[in-house]
Short mmCIF file of C-alpha atoms in Angstrom, two decimals:
data_model
loop_
_atom_site.label_atom_id
_atom_site.label_comp_id
_atom_site.label_asym_id
_atom_site.label_seq_id
_atom_site.Cartn_x
_atom_site.Cartn_y
_atom_site.Cartn_z
CA MET S 1 1.19 -19.56 -0.58
CA VAL S 2 0.10 -16.97 -2.99
CA LYS S 3 2.91 -16.01 -5.48
CA ARG S 4 2.97 -12.10 -5.41
CA GLU S 5 3.55 -12.05 -9.14
CA LEU S 6 2.54 -8.48 -9.71
CA TYR S 7 5.40 -7.37 -7.58
CA LEU S 8 7.95 -10.03 -8.58
CA LYS S 9 7.71 -9.04 -12.21
CA GLU S 10 8.68 -5.50 -11.39
CA ILE S 11 11.62 -6.56 -9.07
CA ARG S 12 12.97 -9.35 -11.20
CA PRO S 13 14.94 -7.08 -13.68
CA PHE S 14 16.91 -5.77 -10.61
CA TYR S 15 17.98 -9.11 -9.24
CA GLU S 16 21.58 -8.61 -10.40
CA SER S 17 21.61 -4.83 -10.07
CA GLU S 18 23.85 -3.04 -7.70
CA MET S 19 20.87 -0.80 -6.77
CA VAL S 20 19.49 -1.37 -3.37
CA LYS S 21 16.08 -2.90 -3.65
CA VAL S 22 13.88 -1.27 -1.06
CA ILE S 23 10.48 -2.99 -0.32
CA THR S 24 8.13 -0.93 1.86
CA GLY S 25 4.56 -1.57 3.07
CA ILE S 26 2.42 -1.75 6.21
CA ARG S 27 3.25 -4.58 8.81
CA ARG S 28 1.91 -7.93 7.88
CA CYS S 29 1.11 -7.11 4.33
CA GLY S 30 3.48 -9.95 3.08
CA LYS S 31 6.73 -8.34 2.64
CA SER S 32 8.71 -11.21 4.38
CA THR S 33 6.89 -13.71 2.14
CA LEU S 34 7.75 -11.77 -0.84
CA LEU S 35 11.31 -11.65 0.14
CA ARG S 36 11.36 -15.57 0.63
CA GLN S 37 9.81 -15.83 -2.80
CA ILE S 38 12.65 -13.73 -4.25
CA ILE S 39 15.17 -15.96 -2.39
CA ASP S 40 13.61 -19.04 -3.92
CA GLU S 41 13.95 -17.55 -7.43
CA VAL S 42 17.65 -16.66 -6.71
CA ARG S 43 18.21 -20.22 -5.55
CA ASP S 44 16.40 -21.53 -8.74
CA ALA S 45 19.06 -19.55 -10.75
CA GLN S 46 21.66 -21.91 -9.21
CA VAL S 47 23.08 -19.42 -6.73
CA PRO S 48 24.83 -21.54 -3.87
CA GLU S 49 23.25 -21.36 -0.39
CA GLU S 50 26.44 -19.83 1.01
CA ARG S 51 26.09 -16.78 -1.09
CA ILE S 52 22.62 -15.94 0.15
CA LEU S 53 22.18 -14.35 3.48
CA TYR S 54 18.84 -13.52 5.13
CA LEU S 55 18.41 -11.74 8.42
CA ASN S 56 15.02 -10.90 9.96
CA PHE S 57 15.51 -8.14 12.40
CA GLU S 58 12.12 -8.94 14.14
CA ASP S 59 13.36 -12.48 14.89
CA TYR S 60 14.83 -12.51 18.46
CA LYS S 61 17.87 -14.62 17.29
CA PHE S 62 19.10 -11.54 15.28
CA LYS S 63 18.45 -9.07 18.08
CA ALA S 64 22.12 -8.78 18.79
CA TYR S 65 22.70 -7.52 15.29
CA CYS S 66 20.44 -4.55 15.59
CA GLU S 67 23.40 -2.57 16.87
CA PRO S 68 25.13 -1.15 13.72
CA GLY S 69 28.74 -2.51 14.62
CA ALA S 70 27.48 -6.05 15.28
CA PHE S 71 25.49 -5.94 12.05
CA TYR S 72 28.42 -4.94 10.05
CA GLU S 73 30.84 -7.47 11.72
CA TYR S 74 28.35 -10.33 11.18
CA VAL S 75 27.68 -9.82 7.48
CA GLU S 76 31.42 -8.93 6.75
CA SER S 77 32.32 -12.48 8.28
CA LYS S 78 29.98 -14.12 5.74
CA LEU S 79 31.37 -12.27 2.62
CA THR S 80 34.52 -14.41 2.28
CA ARG S 81 34.59 -15.02 -1.56
CA GLN S 82 35.29 -12.86 -4.60
CA GLU S 83 31.88 -13.75 -5.96
CA LYS S 84 28.52 -12.07 -6.00
CA TYR S 85 26.45 -12.28 -2.81
CA TYR S 86 22.72 -11.75 -2.34
CA LEU S 87 21.82 -10.03 0.98
CA PHE S 88 18.25 -9.82 2.31
CA PHE S 89 17.53 -7.73 5.32
CA ASP S 90 14.01 -7.83 6.70
CA GLU S 91 12.45 -5.03 8.77
CA ILE S 92 15.81 -3.17 8.50
CA GLN S 93 14.32 -0.22 10.36
CA ASN S 94 14.99 -2.01 13.61
CA VAL S 95 18.77 -1.40 13.11
CA ASP S 96 20.31 1.78 14.27
CA GLU S 97 22.13 3.69 11.46
CA PHE S 98 21.47 0.84 9.05
CA GLU S 99 21.92 3.00 6.09
CA LEU S 100 25.62 3.57 6.90
CA VAL S 101 26.13 -0.19 7.05
CA VAL S 102 24.11 -1.03 4.02
CA ASN S 103 25.98 1.56 1.96
CA SER S 104 29.34 0.14 3.08
CA PHE S 105 28.43 -3.31 1.88
CA ARG S 106 27.29 -1.92 -1.44
CA ALA S 107 30.46 0.13 -1.98
CA THR S 108 33.04 -2.52 -0.92
CA HIS S 109 31.57 -5.80 -2.16
CA ASP S 110 29.87 -7.35 -5.21
CA VAL S 111 26.40 -7.74 -3.68
CA SER S 112 22.77 -7.53 -4.59
CA ILE S 113 20.91 -6.12 -1.65
CA PHE S 114 17.24 -6.32 -0.82
CA ILE S 115 15.77 -4.65 2.18
CA THR S 116 12.26 -4.37 3.64
CA GLY S 117 10.72 -1.82 6.06
CA SER S 118 7.30 -0.92 7.51
CA ASN S 119 7.81 2.78 7.14
CA SER S 120 7.97 4.76 3.96
CA ARG S 121 10.49 7.17 5.64
CA LEU S 122 13.08 4.51 4.53
CA LEU S 123 12.95 6.19 1.16
CA SER S 124 12.69 9.86 2.12
CA GLY S 125 14.78 10.01 5.23
CA GLU S 126 17.35 7.33 6.33
CA LEU S 127 18.31 6.05 2.89
CA ALA S 128 18.16 9.34 1.03
CA THR S 129 21.29 10.82 2.49
CA HIS S 130 23.68 7.92 2.05
CA LEU S 131 22.17 6.09 -0.86
CA SER S 132 20.76 8.80 -3.01
CA GLY S 133 20.26 7.59 -6.51
CA ARG S 134 21.31 4.12 -5.57
CA THR S 135 17.94 2.67 -4.57
CA VAL S 136 14.88 1.40 -6.42
CA SER S 137 11.71 1.15 -4.38
CA PHE S 138 8.62 -1.13 -4.40
CA ARG S 139 5.49 -0.51 -2.42
CA ILE S 140 3.76 -3.63 -1.27
CA LEU S 141 0.08 -3.76 -0.18
CA PRO S 142 -2.04 -6.52 1.33
CA PHE S 143 -3.75 -8.98 -1.08
CA ASN S 144 -5.58 -7.42 -3.85
CA PHE S 145 -8.88 -9.21 -4.90
CA LYS S 146 -7.18 -11.37 -7.45
CA GLU S 147 -4.73 -12.63 -4.88
CA PHE S 148 -7.59 -13.02 -2.33
CA CYS S 149 -9.27 -15.40 -4.81
CA GLN S 150 -6.00 -17.30 -5.41
CA PHE S 151 -5.67 -17.68 -1.65
CA HIS S 152 -9.26 -19.23 -1.57
CA GLU S 153 -8.41 -21.44 -4.53
CA ASP S 154 -11.11 -24.01 -3.49
CA ARG S 155 -13.89 -21.51 -4.15
CA SER S 156 -15.06 -19.86 -7.23
CA ASP S 157 -18.12 -17.83 -6.09
CA TYR S 158 -16.65 -14.37 -6.76
CA ASP S 159 -19.80 -12.53 -5.55
CA GLN S 160 -19.29 -14.04 -2.10
CA LEU S 161 -15.60 -13.73 -2.10
CA LEU S 162 -15.92 -10.01 -2.92
CA ALA S 163 -18.38 -9.55 -0.16
CA GLU S 164 -15.85 -11.16 2.20
CA TYR S 165 -13.06 -9.01 0.81
CA MET S 166 -14.98 -5.79 1.11
CA LYS S 167 -15.55 -6.60 4.80
CA TRP S 168 -12.27 -8.09 5.95
CA GLY S 169 -9.64 -6.84 3.50
CA GLY S 170 -6.70 -8.69 2.31
CA PHE S 171 -4.18 -9.10 5.13
CA PRO S 172 -2.77 -12.60 4.68
CA LEU S 173 -2.99 -13.47 8.32
CA VAL S 174 -6.65 -12.43 8.42
CA CYS S 175 -7.43 -14.41 5.18
CA LYS S 176 -6.27 -17.54 6.85
CA GLU S 177 -8.94 -17.32 9.65
CA LYS S 178 -12.26 -19.08 9.25
CA GLU S 179 -14.20 -17.44 12.12
CA GLU S 180 -15.25 -13.86 11.88
CA ARG S 181 -14.30 -13.17 15.61
CA SER S 182 -10.85 -14.35 14.85
CA LYS S 183 -10.53 -12.17 11.93
CA GLU S 184 -11.55 -9.16 14.02
CA ILE S 185 -9.21 -9.91 16.71
CA LEU S 186 -6.20 -10.28 14.27
CA LEU S 187 -7.21 -7.12 12.47
CA SER S 188 -7.34 -5.18 15.76
CA ASN S 189 -3.94 -6.57 16.78
CA ILE S 190 -2.34 -5.66 13.42
CA TYR S 191 -3.82 -2.15 13.71
CA ASP S 192 -2.68 -1.65 17.32
CA SER S 193 0.81 -2.88 16.46
CA VAL S 194 1.25 -0.55 13.53
CA VAL S 195 -0.03 2.43 15.69
CA LEU S 196 2.22 1.71 18.66
CA LYS S 197 5.47 0.62 16.82
CA ASP S 198 5.38 2.60 13.65
CA ILE S 199 3.78 5.72 14.78
CA VAL S 200 3.73 6.32 18.53
CA MET S 201 7.25 4.79 19.41
CA ARG S 202 8.93 5.93 16.23
CA ASN S 203 7.69 9.48 16.23
CA LYS S 204 7.74 9.82 20.09
CA VAL S 205 4.06 10.98 20.10
CA THR S 206 3.21 12.48 23.33
CA SER S 207 -0.56 12.30 22.95
CA PRO S 208 -1.63 8.90 21.79
CA GLN S 209 -5.30 9.72 22.50
CA ALA S 210 -5.31 12.57 20.06
CA LEU S 211 -3.40 10.48 17.44
CA GLU S 212 -5.98 7.74 17.80
CA ARG S 213 -8.79 10.19 17.21
CA VAL S 214 -7.14 11.50 14.04
CA LEU S 215 -6.44 7.95 12.76
CA ASP S 216 -9.94 6.73 13.50
CA TYR S 217 -11.28 9.82 11.45
CA LEU S 218 -8.81 9.12 8.47
CA VAL S 219 -9.54 5.36 8.31
CA GLY S 220 -13.24 5.79 8.71
CA ASN S 221 -13.47 8.41 6.13
CA SER S 222 -11.62 6.65 3.35
CA SER S 223 -12.12 8.35 -0.12
CA VAL S 224 -13.25 11.69 1.65
CA THR S 225 -11.51 15.07 1.27
CA VAL S 226 -9.42 15.95 4.23
CA SER S 227 -7.99 19.02 5.63
CA GLY S 228 -6.30 19.77 9.02
CA ASN S 229 -8.94 22.36 9.97
CA LYS S 230 -11.80 20.14 9.13
CA ILE S 231 -10.43 17.17 11.17
CA SER S 232 -9.37 19.47 14.03
CA GLU S 233 -12.97 20.65 14.33
CA ALA S 234 -14.41 17.16 14.02
CA ILE S 235 -12.38 15.59 16.74
CA SER S 236 -11.89 18.44 19.24
CA ASP S 237 -14.23 18.72 22.26
CA LYS S 238 -14.23 20.42 25.64
CA HIS S 239 -11.87 17.78 27.10
CA GLN S 240 -9.23 17.97 24.31
CA LYS S 241 -8.31 20.37 21.65
CA VAL S 242 -6.31 19.10 18.62
CA SER S 243 -4.79 21.95 16.54
CA ALA S 244 -4.63 21.71 12.81
CA PRO S 245 -0.69 21.69 12.72
CA THR S 246 -0.89 18.72 15.03
CA VAL S 247 -3.32 16.98 12.84
CA TYR S 248 -1.06 17.58 9.81
CA ASP S 249 1.76 16.06 11.73
CA TYR S 250 -0.25 13.07 12.56
CA ILE S 251 -1.41 12.59 9.01
CA LYS S 252 2.22 12.55 8.02
CA TYR S 253 2.99 9.77 10.48
CA VAL S 254 -0.01 7.69 9.40
CA GLU S 255 1.18 8.04 5.74
CA GLU S 256 4.67 7.07 6.71
CA ALA S 257 3.28 3.95 8.48
CA CYS S 258 1.60 3.08 5.20
CA ILE S 259 -1.88 2.91 6.82
CA CYS S 260 -3.39 5.63 4.57
CA ASP S 261 -2.38 7.34 1.31
CA LYS S 262 -3.16 11.04 0.83
CA ILE S 263 -3.47 11.95 -2.89
CA PRO S 264 -3.68 15.32 -4.41
CA ARG S 265 -6.34 16.71 -6.94
CA TYR S 266 -5.12 17.43 -10.39
CA ASP S 267 -6.56 20.36 -12.46
CA ILE S 268 -7.22 18.48 -15.81
CA ARG S 269 -7.82 21.70 -17.76
CA GLY S 270 -4.96 23.70 -16.19
CA LYS S 271 -2.65 20.70 -15.93
CA LYS S 272 -1.48 21.56 -12.55
CA GLN S 273 -1.63 19.84 -9.07
CA LEU S 274 -3.78 21.64 -6.58
CA ALA S 275 -2.70 22.11 -2.98
CA PHE S 276 -5.00 21.52 0.08
CA GLU S 277 -7.54 19.56 -1.89
CA GLU S 278 -6.50 16.05 -1.02
CA LYS S 279 -8.32 12.80 -0.47
CA VAL S 280 -7.25 9.92 1.84
CA TYR S 281 -7.52 6.23 1.21
CA VAL S 282 -6.97 3.40 3.70
CA CYS S 283 -4.56 0.61 2.54
CA ASP S 284 -6.97 -2.32 3.59
CA LEU S 285 -10.67 -2.46 3.85
CA GLY S 286 -10.38 -4.57 7.06
CA PHE S 287 -9.30 -1.26 8.84
CA PHE S 288 -12.28 0.59 7.33
CA TYR S 289 -14.61 -2.15 8.73
CA LEU S 290 -13.07 -1.55 12.23
CA LYS S 291 -13.19 2.18 12.14
CA LYS S 292 -15.76 3.13 9.62
CA ASN S 293 -18.51 5.72 10.11
CA ARG S 294 -21.78 4.09 9.50
CA VAL S 295 -23.23 6.24 6.65
CA LYS S 296 -25.70 5.49 3.94
CA ASP S 297 -23.25 5.55 0.91
CA GLU S 298 -20.42 3.63 2.66
CA TYR S 299 -20.45 1.18 -0.20
CA ASN S 300 -19.51 3.92 -2.61
CA TYR S 301 -16.49 4.64 -0.38
CA ILE S 302 -15.65 0.92 -0.32
CA VAL S 303 -15.65 0.59 -4.11
CA GLU S 304 -13.65 3.72 -4.61
CA THR S 305 -11.08 2.51 -2.01
CA ILE S 306 -10.70 -0.84 -3.72
CA CYS S 307 -10.28 0.76 -7.08
CA TYR S 308 -7.61 3.17 -5.75
CA ASN S 309 -5.60 0.27 -4.00
CA GLU S 310 -5.87 -1.93 -7.24
CA LEU S 311 -4.48 0.95 -9.40
CA ILE S 312 -1.60 1.33 -6.98
CA THR S 313 -0.98 -2.37 -6.95
CA ARG S 314 -0.80 -2.34 -10.77
CA GLY S 315 1.97 0.38 -10.58
CA TYR S 316 -0.06 3.50 -11.44
CA LYS S 317 0.58 6.87 -10.00
CA VAL S 318 -2.90 8.14 -8.97
CA TYR S 319 -4.57 11.60 -8.74
CA VAL S 320 -8.03 12.83 -8.22
CA GLY S 321 -9.17 14.80 -11.28
CA LYS S 322 -10.55 18.22 -11.02
CA THR S 323 -12.71 19.72 -13.63
CA TYR S 324 -14.59 23.16 -13.77
CA ARG S 325 -17.87 21.09 -13.38
CA GLY S 326 -16.82 18.54 -10.66
CA GLU S 327 -14.25 15.80 -10.32
CA VAL S 328 -13.16 12.49 -11.83
CA ASP S 329 -12.31 9.90 -9.14
CA PHE S 330 -8.88 8.96 -10.55
CA ILE S 331 -6.25 9.87 -13.14
CA ALA S 332 -4.02 6.94 -13.33
CA GLN S 333 -0.63 7.14 -15.02
CA ARG S 334 2.08 4.59 -15.58
CA GLY S 335 4.94 5.50 -17.77
CA GLN S 336 3.41 6.91 -20.95
CA GLU S 337 0.00 5.23 -20.23
CA LYS S 338 -2.84 7.26 -18.93
CA ILE S 339 -6.47 6.30 -17.85
CA TYR S 340 -9.37 7.91 -16.19
CA VAL S 341 -11.51 5.84 -13.67
CA GLN S 342 -14.97 6.56 -12.06
CA ALA S 343 -15.99 4.21 -9.28
CA ALA S 344 -19.51 3.64 -8.00
CA TYR S 345 -21.32 1.01 -6.19
CA TYR S 346 -24.53 0.61 -8.23
CA LEU S 347 -25.76 2.81 -11.15
CA THR S 348 -29.37 2.45 -9.81
CA ASP S 349 -31.07 4.99 -12.04
CA GLU S 350 -30.42 7.50 -14.97
CA SER S 351 -29.23 10.27 -12.66
CA ALA S 352 -26.56 7.95 -11.30
CA VAL S 353 -25.64 6.96 -14.77
CA GLU S 354 -25.46 10.61 -15.75
CA ARG S 355 -23.40 11.53 -12.80
CA GLU S 356 -20.59 8.96 -13.49
CA PHE S 357 -20.54 8.96 -17.25
CA GLY S 358 -21.20 12.80 -17.40
CA ALA S 359 -18.17 13.55 -15.28
CA TYR S 360 -16.11 12.87 -18.63
CA ARG S 361 -18.12 15.33 -20.79
CA VAL S 362 -15.75 18.27 -20.36
CA ILE S 363 -12.51 16.16 -20.83
CA GLU S 364 -11.55 16.45 -24.45
CA ASP S 365 -8.45 14.12 -24.71
CA ASN S 366 -8.53 10.61 -26.10
CA TYR S 367 -7.16 8.69 -23.24
CA PRO S 368 -9.30 5.61 -22.10
CA LYS S 369 -12.13 6.37 -19.79
CA TYR S 370 -13.84 3.87 -17.43
CA VAL S 371 -16.71 3.72 -15.21
CA VAL S 372 -16.45 0.80 -12.67
CA SER S 373 -19.51 -0.38 -10.63
CA MET S 374 -21.06 -3.56 -9.35
CA ASP S 375 -23.64 -3.68 -12.12
CA LYS S 376 -23.42 -6.80 -14.33
CA VAL S 377 -25.36 -5.32 -17.39
CA PRO S 378 -22.98 -3.60 -19.72
CA LEU S 379 -23.66 0.19 -19.66
CA SER S 380 -20.88 1.59 -21.96
CA ARG S 381 -21.81 4.60 -23.89
CA ASP S 382 -20.22 7.50 -25.83
CA GLY S 383 -16.82 5.87 -25.98
CA ILE S 384 -16.65 5.54 -22.23
CA ILE S 385 -16.21 1.81 -21.06
CA HIS S 386 -18.26 0.41 -18.35
CA LYS S 387 -16.64 -2.51 -16.29
CA ASN S 388 -18.13 -4.67 -13.72
CA LEU S 389 -16.06 -4.34 -10.55
CA ILE S 390 -15.21 -8.11 -10.28
CA ASP S 391 -14.19 -8.19 -13.96
CA PHE S 392 -12.04 -5.06 -13.44
CA LEU S 393 -10.28 -6.63 -10.47
CA LEU S 394 -9.73 -10.00 -12.14
CA GLU S 395 -8.62 -8.73 -15.54
CA ARG S 396 -4.96 -9.32 -16.61
#
């Protein structure tokens, strides 16, 4: 089992906090495993078993507690001592009005509550009203490349591992499989499950076919600028017209299901966020492999998507940087720290080197600037640091 240390170190300071710990992420990315790892650490701190309560609402034996009254009565029956309890509720979105029940436990008992869900609306919708200011959230992704390598601990050929990761991504269930056909079947099943449960059923989508076309476009064009009008034109035909407002609704559903992130451009010179100039990134490269548009520079898209997901995994808030001469792939901020990142597949000639390094020429601040590519020969120049992709992904 891969210990999700990147996430655990962020969550540990809140183990004893009364804040509700909200862990979100796409289905099958490892949220339940992370929850079990937290439980193990709570046990290691000498907390007795009777003060730890775990309910997985995708487990049939807990189906009866998906009704809020039954959920409340069951948990209340376990909180019998005047001591601190640790409550773990997995896939909480399956419980009707769960936010009312969770808030009741928080308000009336000495408890530390951890919840997971496969929909980011946990933060913006259901929890916001009743637990405003009383939650702390953590976004979980499938394995990043370092975790992927830890999973394949008996191998040290990083070039081969990276090639596999670029193709199949980091869903733990997919990583377990040896045969490529089995990997593809599992990926397809995960994808279909997310679309059905977290988009179609949850949002009562009346045209799954139109949704599928929008989703195929978004996933297959990871790292490309998106707009409702552009997608509407690309996917509409004489049989079905999909309007731009409908496209925007579907993009919102896709974001909430944690399949893709839509990130804004940021005007570096004017220091303001730009509307309607956003890029989309898929959460796992396995989905890109399933749905990709086969274009000549797809590996540039892959490297850019890997770098984006890596920055998110490391806790950065990410923007696309806009300058008057072009753009910088990423502005990444974490607290007071700020870095710039350019991502490319290979810098094959001087024009490619100039394109990537030259993007920084109009940026006058002194924050660290990086160019990340597959090239193994160091190419740093003019104070701009070049990093090999594998080194960048494996560094501390």
